[in-house]
mmCIF file of C-alpha atoms in Angstrom:
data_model
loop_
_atom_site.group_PDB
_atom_site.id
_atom_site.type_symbol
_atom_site.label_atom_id
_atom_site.label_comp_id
_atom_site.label_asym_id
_atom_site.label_seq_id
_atom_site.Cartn_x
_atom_site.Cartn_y
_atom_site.Cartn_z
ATOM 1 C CA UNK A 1 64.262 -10.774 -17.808
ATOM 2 C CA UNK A 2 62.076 -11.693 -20.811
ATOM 3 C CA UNK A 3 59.683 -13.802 -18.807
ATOM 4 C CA UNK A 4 59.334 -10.908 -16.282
ATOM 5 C CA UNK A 5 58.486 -8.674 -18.703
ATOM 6 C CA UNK A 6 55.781 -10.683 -20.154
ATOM 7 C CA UNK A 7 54.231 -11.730 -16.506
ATOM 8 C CA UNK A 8 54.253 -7.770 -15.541
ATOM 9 C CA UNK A 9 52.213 -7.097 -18.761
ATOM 10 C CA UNK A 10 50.029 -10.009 -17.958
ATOM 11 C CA UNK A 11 49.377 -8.360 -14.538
ATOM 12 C CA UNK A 12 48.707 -5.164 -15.612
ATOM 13 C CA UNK A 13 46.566 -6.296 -17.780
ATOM 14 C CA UNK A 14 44.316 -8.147 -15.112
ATOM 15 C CA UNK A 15 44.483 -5.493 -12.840
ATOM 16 C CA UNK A 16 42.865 -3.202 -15.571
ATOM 17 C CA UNK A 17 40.341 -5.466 -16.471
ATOM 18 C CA UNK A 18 39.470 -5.681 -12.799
ATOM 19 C CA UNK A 19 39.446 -1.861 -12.746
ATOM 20 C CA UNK A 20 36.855 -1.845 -15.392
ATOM 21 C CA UNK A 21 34.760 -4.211 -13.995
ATOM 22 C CA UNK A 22 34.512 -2.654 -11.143
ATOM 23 C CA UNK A 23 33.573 0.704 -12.610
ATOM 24 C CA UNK A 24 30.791 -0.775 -14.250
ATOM 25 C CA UNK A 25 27.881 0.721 -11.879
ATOM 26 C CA UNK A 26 25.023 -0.782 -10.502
ATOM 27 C CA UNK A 27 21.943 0.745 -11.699
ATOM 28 C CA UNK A 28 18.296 -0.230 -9.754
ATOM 29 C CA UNK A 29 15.031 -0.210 -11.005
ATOM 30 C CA UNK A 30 11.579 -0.764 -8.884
ATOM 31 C CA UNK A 31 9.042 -2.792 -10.330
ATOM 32 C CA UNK A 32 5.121 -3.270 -9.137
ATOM 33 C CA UNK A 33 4.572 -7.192 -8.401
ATOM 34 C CA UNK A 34 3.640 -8.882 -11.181
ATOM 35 C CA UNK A 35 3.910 -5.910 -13.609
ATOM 36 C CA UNK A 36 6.037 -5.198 -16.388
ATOM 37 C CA UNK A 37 9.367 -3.117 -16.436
ATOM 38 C CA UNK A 38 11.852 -1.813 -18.342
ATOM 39 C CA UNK A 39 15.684 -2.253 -17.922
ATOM 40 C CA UNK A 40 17.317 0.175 -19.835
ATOM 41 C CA UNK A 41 20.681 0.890 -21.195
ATOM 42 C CA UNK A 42 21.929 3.837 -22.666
ATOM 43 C CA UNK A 43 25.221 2.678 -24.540
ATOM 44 C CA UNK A 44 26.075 2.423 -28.147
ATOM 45 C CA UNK A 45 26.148 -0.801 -29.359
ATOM 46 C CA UNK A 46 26.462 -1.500 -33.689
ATOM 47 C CA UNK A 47 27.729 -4.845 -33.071
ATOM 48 C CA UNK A 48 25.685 -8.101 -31.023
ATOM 49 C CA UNK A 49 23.501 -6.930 -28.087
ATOM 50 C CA UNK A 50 22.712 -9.908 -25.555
ATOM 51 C CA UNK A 51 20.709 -9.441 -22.132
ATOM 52 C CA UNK A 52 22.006 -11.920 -19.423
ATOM 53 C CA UNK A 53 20.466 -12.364 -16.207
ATOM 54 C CA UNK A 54 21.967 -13.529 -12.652
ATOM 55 C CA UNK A 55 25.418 -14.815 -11.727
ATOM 56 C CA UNK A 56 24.390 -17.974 -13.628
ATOM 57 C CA UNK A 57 24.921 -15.333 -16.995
ATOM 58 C CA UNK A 58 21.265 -17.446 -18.665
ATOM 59 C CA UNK A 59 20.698 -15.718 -21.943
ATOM 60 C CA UNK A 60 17.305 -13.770 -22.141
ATOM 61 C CA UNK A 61 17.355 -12.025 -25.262
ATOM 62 C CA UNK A 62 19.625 -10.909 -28.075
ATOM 63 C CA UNK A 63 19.636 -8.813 -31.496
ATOM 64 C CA UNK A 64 22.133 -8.368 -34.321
ATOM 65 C CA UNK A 65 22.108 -6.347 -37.525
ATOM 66 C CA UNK A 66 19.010 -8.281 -38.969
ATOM 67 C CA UNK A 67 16.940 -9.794 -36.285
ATOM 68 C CA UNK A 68 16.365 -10.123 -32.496
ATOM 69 C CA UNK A 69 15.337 -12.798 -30.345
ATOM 70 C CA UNK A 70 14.210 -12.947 -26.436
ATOM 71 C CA UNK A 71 12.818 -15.789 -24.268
ATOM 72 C CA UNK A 72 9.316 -16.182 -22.809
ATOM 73 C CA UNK A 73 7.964 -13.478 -20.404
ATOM 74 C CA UNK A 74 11.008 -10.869 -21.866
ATOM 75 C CA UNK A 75 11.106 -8.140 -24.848
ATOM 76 C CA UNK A 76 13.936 -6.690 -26.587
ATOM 77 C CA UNK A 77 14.202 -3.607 -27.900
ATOM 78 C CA UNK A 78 17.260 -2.366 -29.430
ATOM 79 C CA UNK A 79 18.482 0.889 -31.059
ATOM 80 C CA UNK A 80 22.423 1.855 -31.969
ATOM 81 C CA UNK A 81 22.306 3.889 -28.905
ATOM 82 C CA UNK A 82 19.640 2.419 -26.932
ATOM 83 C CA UNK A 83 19.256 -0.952 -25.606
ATOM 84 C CA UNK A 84 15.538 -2.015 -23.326
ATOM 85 C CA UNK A 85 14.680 -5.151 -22.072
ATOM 86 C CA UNK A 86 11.328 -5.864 -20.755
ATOM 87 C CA UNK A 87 10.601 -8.206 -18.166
ATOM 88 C CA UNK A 88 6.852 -8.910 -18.813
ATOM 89 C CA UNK A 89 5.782 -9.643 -15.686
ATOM 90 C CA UNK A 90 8.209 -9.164 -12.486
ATOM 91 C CA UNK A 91 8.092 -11.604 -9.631
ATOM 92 C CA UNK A 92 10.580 -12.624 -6.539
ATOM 93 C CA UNK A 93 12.423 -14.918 -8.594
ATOM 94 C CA UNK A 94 13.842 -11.956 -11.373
ATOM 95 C CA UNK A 95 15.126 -10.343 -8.069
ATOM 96 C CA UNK A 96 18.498 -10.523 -9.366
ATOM 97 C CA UNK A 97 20.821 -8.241 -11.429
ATOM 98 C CA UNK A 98 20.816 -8.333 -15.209
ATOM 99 C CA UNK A 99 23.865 -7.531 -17.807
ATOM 100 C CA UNK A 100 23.684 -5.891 -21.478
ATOM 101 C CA UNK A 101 26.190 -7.046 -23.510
ATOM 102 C CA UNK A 102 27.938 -5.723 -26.692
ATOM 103 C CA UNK A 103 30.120 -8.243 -28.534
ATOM 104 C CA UNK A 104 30.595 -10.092 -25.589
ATOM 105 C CA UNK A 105 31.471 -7.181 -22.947
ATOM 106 C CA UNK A 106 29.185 -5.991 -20.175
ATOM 107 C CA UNK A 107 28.498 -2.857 -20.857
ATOM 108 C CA UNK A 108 25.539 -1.955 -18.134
ATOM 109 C CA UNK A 109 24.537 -3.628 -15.009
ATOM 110 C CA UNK A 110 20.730 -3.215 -14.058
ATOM 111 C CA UNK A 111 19.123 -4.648 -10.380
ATOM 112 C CA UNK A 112 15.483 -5.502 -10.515
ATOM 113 C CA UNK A 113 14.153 -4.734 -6.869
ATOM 114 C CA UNK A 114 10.490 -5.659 -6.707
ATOM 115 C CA UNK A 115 8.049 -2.329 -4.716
ATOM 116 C CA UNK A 116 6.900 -3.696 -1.126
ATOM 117 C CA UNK A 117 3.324 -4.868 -1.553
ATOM 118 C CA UNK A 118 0.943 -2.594 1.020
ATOM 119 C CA UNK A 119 -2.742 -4.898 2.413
ATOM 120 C CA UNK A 120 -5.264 -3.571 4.735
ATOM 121 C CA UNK A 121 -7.061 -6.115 6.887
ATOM 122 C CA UNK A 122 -9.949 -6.046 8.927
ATOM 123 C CA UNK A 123 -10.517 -8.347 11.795
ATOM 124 C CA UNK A 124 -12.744 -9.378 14.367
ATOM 125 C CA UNK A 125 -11.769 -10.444 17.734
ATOM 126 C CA UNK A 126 -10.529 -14.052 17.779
ATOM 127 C CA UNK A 127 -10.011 -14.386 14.344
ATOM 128 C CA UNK A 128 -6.594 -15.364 12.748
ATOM 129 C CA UNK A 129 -4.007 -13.336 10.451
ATOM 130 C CA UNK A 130 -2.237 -14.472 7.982
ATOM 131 C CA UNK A 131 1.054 -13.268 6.746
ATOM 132 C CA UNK A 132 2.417 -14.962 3.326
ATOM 133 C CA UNK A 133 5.627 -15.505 2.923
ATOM 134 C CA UNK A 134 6.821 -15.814 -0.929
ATOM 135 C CA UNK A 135 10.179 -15.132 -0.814
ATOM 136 C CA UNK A 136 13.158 -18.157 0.805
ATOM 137 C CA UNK A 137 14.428 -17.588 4.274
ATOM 138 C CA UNK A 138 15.557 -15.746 6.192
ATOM 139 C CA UNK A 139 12.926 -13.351 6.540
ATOM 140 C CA UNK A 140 11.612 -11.482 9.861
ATOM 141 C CA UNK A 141 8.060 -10.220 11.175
ATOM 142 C CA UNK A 142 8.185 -6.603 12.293
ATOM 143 C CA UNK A 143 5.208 -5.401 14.445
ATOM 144 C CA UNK A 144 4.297 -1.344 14.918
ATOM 145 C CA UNK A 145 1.846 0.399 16.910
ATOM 146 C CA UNK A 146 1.683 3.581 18.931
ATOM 147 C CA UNK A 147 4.899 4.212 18.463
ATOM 148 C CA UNK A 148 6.655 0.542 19.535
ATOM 149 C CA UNK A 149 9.119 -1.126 16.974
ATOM 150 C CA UNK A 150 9.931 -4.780 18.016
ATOM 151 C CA UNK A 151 10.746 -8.017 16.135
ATOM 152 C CA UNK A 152 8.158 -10.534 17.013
ATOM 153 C CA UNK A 153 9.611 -13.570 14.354
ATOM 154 C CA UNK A 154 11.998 -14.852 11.894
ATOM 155 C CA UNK A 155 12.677 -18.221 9.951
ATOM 156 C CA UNK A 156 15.961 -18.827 9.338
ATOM 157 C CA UNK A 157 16.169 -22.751 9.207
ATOM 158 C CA UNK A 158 12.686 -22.976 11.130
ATOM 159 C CA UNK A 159 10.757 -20.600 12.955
ATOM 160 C CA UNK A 160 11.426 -18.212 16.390
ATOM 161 C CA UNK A 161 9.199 -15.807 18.128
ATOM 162 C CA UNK A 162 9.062 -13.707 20.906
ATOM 163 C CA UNK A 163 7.851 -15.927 24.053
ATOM 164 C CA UNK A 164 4.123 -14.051 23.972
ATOM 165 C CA UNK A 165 4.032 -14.873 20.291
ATOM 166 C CA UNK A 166 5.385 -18.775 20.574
ATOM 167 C CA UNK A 167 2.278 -20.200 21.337
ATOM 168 C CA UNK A 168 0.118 -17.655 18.943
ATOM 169 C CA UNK A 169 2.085 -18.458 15.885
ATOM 170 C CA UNK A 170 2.463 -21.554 13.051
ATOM 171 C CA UNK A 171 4.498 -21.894 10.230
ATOM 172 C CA UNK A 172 3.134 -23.498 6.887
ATOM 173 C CA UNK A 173 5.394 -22.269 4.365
ATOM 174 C CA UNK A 174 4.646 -20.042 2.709
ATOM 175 C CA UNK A 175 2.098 -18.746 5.041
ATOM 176 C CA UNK A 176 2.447 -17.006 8.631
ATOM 177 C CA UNK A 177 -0.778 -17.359 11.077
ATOM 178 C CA UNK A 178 -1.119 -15.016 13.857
ATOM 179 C CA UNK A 179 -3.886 -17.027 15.948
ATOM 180 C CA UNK A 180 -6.974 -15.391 17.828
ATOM 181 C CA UNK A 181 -6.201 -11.735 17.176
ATOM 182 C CA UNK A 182 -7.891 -9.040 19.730
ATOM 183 C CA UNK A 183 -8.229 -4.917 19.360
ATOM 184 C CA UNK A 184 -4.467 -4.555 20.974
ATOM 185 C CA UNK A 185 -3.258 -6.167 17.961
ATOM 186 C CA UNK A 186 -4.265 -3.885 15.960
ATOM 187 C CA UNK A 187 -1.151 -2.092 14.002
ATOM 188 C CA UNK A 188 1.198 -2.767 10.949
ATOM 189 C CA UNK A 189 2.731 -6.454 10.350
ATOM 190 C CA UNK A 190 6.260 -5.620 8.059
ATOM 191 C CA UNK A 191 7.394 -8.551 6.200
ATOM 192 C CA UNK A 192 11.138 -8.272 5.563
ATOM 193 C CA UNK A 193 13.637 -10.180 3.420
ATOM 194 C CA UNK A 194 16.462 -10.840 5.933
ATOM 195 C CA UNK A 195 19.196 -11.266 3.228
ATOM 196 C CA UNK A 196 18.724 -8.450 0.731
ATOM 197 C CA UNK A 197 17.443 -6.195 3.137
ATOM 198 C CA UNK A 198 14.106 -5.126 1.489
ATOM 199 C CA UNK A 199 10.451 -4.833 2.611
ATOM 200 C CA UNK A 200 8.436 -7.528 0.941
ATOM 201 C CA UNK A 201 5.181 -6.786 1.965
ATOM 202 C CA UNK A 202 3.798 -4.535 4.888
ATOM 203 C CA UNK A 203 -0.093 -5.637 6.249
ATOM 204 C CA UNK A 204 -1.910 -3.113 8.362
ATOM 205 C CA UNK A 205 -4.278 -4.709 10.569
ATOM 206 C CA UNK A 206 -7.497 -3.211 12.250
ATOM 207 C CA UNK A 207 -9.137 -5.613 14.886
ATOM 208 C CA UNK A 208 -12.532 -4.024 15.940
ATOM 209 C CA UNK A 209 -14.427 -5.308 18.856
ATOM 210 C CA UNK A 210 -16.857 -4.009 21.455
ATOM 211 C CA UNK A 211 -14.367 -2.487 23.156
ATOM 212 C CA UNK A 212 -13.131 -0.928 20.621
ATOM 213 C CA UNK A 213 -12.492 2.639 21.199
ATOM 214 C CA UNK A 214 -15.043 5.491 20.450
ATOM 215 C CA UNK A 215 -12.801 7.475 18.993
ATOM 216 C CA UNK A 216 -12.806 5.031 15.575
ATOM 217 C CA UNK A 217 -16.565 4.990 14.944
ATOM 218 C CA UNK A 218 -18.493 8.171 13.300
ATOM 219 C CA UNK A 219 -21.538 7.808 15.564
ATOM 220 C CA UNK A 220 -23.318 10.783 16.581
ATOM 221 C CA UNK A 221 -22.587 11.726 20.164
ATOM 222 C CA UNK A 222 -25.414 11.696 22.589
ATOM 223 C CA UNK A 223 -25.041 15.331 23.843
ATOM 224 C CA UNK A 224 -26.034 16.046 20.362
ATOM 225 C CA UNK A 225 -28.792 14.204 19.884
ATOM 226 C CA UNK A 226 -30.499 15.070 23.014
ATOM 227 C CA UNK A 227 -29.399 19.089 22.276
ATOM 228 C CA UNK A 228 -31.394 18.304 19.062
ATOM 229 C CA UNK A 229 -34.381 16.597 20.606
ATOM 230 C CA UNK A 230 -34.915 19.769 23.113
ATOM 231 C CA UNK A 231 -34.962 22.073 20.455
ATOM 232 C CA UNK A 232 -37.811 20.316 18.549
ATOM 233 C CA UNK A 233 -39.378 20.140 21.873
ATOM 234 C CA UNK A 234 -38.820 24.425 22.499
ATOM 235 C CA UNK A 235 -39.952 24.913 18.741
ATOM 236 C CA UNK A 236 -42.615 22.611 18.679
ATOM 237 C CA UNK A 237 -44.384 24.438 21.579
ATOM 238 C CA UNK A 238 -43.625 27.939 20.465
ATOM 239 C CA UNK A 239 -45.445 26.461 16.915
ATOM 240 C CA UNK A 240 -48.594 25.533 18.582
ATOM 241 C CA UNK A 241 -48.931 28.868 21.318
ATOM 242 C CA UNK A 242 -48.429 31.031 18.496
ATOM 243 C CA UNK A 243 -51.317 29.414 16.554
ATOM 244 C CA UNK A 244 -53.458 29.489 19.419
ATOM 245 C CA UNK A 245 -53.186 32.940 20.716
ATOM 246 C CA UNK A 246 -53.884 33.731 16.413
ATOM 247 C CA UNK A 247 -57.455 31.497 16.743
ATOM 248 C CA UNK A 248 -57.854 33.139 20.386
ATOM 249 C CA UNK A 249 -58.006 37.018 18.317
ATOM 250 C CA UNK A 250 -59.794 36.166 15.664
ATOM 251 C CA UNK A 251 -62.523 34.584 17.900
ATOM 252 C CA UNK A 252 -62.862 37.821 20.322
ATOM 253 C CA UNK A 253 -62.901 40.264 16.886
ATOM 254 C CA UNK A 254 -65.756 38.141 15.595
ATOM 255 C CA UNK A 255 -67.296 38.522 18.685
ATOM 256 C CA UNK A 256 -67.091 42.077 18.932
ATOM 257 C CA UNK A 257 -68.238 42.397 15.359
ATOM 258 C CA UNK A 258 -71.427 40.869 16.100
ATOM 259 C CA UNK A 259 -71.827 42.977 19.250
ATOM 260 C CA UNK A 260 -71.939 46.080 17.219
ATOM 261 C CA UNK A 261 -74.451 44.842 14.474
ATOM 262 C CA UNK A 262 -76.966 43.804 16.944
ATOM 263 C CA UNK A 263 -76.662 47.345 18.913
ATOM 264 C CA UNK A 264 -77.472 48.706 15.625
ATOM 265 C CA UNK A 265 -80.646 46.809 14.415
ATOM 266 C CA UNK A 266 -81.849 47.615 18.965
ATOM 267 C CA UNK A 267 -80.741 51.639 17.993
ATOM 268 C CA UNK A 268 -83.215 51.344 14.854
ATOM 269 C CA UNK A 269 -86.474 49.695 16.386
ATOM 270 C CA UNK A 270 -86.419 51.910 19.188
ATOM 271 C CA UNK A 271 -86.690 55.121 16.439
ATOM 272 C CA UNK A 272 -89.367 53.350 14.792
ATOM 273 C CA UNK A 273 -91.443 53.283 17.802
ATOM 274 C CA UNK A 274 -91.161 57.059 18.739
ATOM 275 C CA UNK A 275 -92.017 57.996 15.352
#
């Protein structure tokens, strides 16, 4: 009876340990590539503070009363009710979860997700893309335009494409090459982690060629340019018959003007005469 008593408390006593682990949520923060971030926890802690990272529990930083200490490329920062760690630059390889301790119990769990990275390429016709690669397999190629969604490759233990993609496509780890692109190519490239199920980078691709379609260049159209043309033409004209019926005038008014003065002087001799 004794013994059963003792393995019941032992049991309980697992099973509410387990209960409190598993309460302990999962909080996630989104960090730029390469940039720093913060992983905060907001618990009271007036005893030893330690930062863990992974299931492999490697110390990254720690404070007690007095002091604190972190590893290269973190920061700690720690208050009584405020603990920060800061991962000083962020890369695929921190995409794990980290643990705050106090005294040796978790206290917050924080997951370090890394933003999808966003490129814009510009091709010409023939011309190869490449698509890097920087985090382990299995990872797929996702390929939209107009509207179409389709998987056109994944590596998971080597590489497989679509059969109009088999002989287009080469794996160098860690780059992708899409050979001798052309403008129906054109669209967005999604690079996708596989096993955590996140976006790792997402490449939209413009492939411009003589036949590319009107409709993407600014170009005047020629309906306008030969509108405009006419007009000078139509101004132009009315310009130079308006300044030649104005010479036309003033020539006949001069004309007229002499007329009359030579009438005159006639008028005069002719009185002269008779006098």
């Amino acid at each position: 009876m004794r013994y059963s008593s003792v393995h019941h408390h032992v049991v309980f006593l697992l099973s509410f340990t387990s209960i409190t682990v598993l309460a302990l949520d999962f909080t996630s923060v989104k960090a730029k590539l390469h940039q720093s971030v913060d992983l905060t926890c907001e618990h009271e802690c007036s005893g030893l503070v330690k930062w863990v990272m992974g299931n492999q529990q490697e110390l990254l930083a720690h404070c007690n009363q007095t002091s604190c200490s972190s590893n290269k490329g973190y920061q700690i920062s720690h208050h009584q009710k405020r603990n920060v760690l800061t991962v000083m630059e962020a890369d695929y390889t921190k995409r794990t979860f980290f643990a705050c301790e106090c005294n040796t119990e978790d206290i917050c769990h924080v997951r370090l997700c890394i933003e999808p990275v966003k490129s814009s390429v510009q091709l010409n016709p023939g011309e190869d893309l490449i698509l890097m690669l920087p985090v382990p397999e299995p990872v797929e190629v996702i390929y939209n335009s107009s509207g179409s969604h389709e998987q056109i490759c994944t590596v998971v233990s080597r590489l497989q494409c679509k059969d109009e993609y088999t002989q287009r496509v080469s794996l160098r780890y860690p780059n992708l090459t899409l050979e001798r692109l052309n403008v129906s190519d054109s669209g967005d490239y999604t690079v996708r982690d596989i096993k955590n199920d996140e976006v790792i980078h997402v490449y939209t691709v413009f492939v411009e060629g003589p036949d590319t379609p009107k409709e993407q260049t600014s170009a005047v159209p020629a309906w306008v340019i030969g509108l405009m043309v006419v007009l000078m033409v139509l101004v132009g004209g009315g310009v130079a018959v308006i300044m030649y019926l104005r010479r036309r005038r003033r020539k006949v008014m001069l004309q007229q003007s002499e007329g009359g003065a030579s009438n005159g002087a006639t008028a005069k001799e002719s009185l002269d005469k008779l006098l």
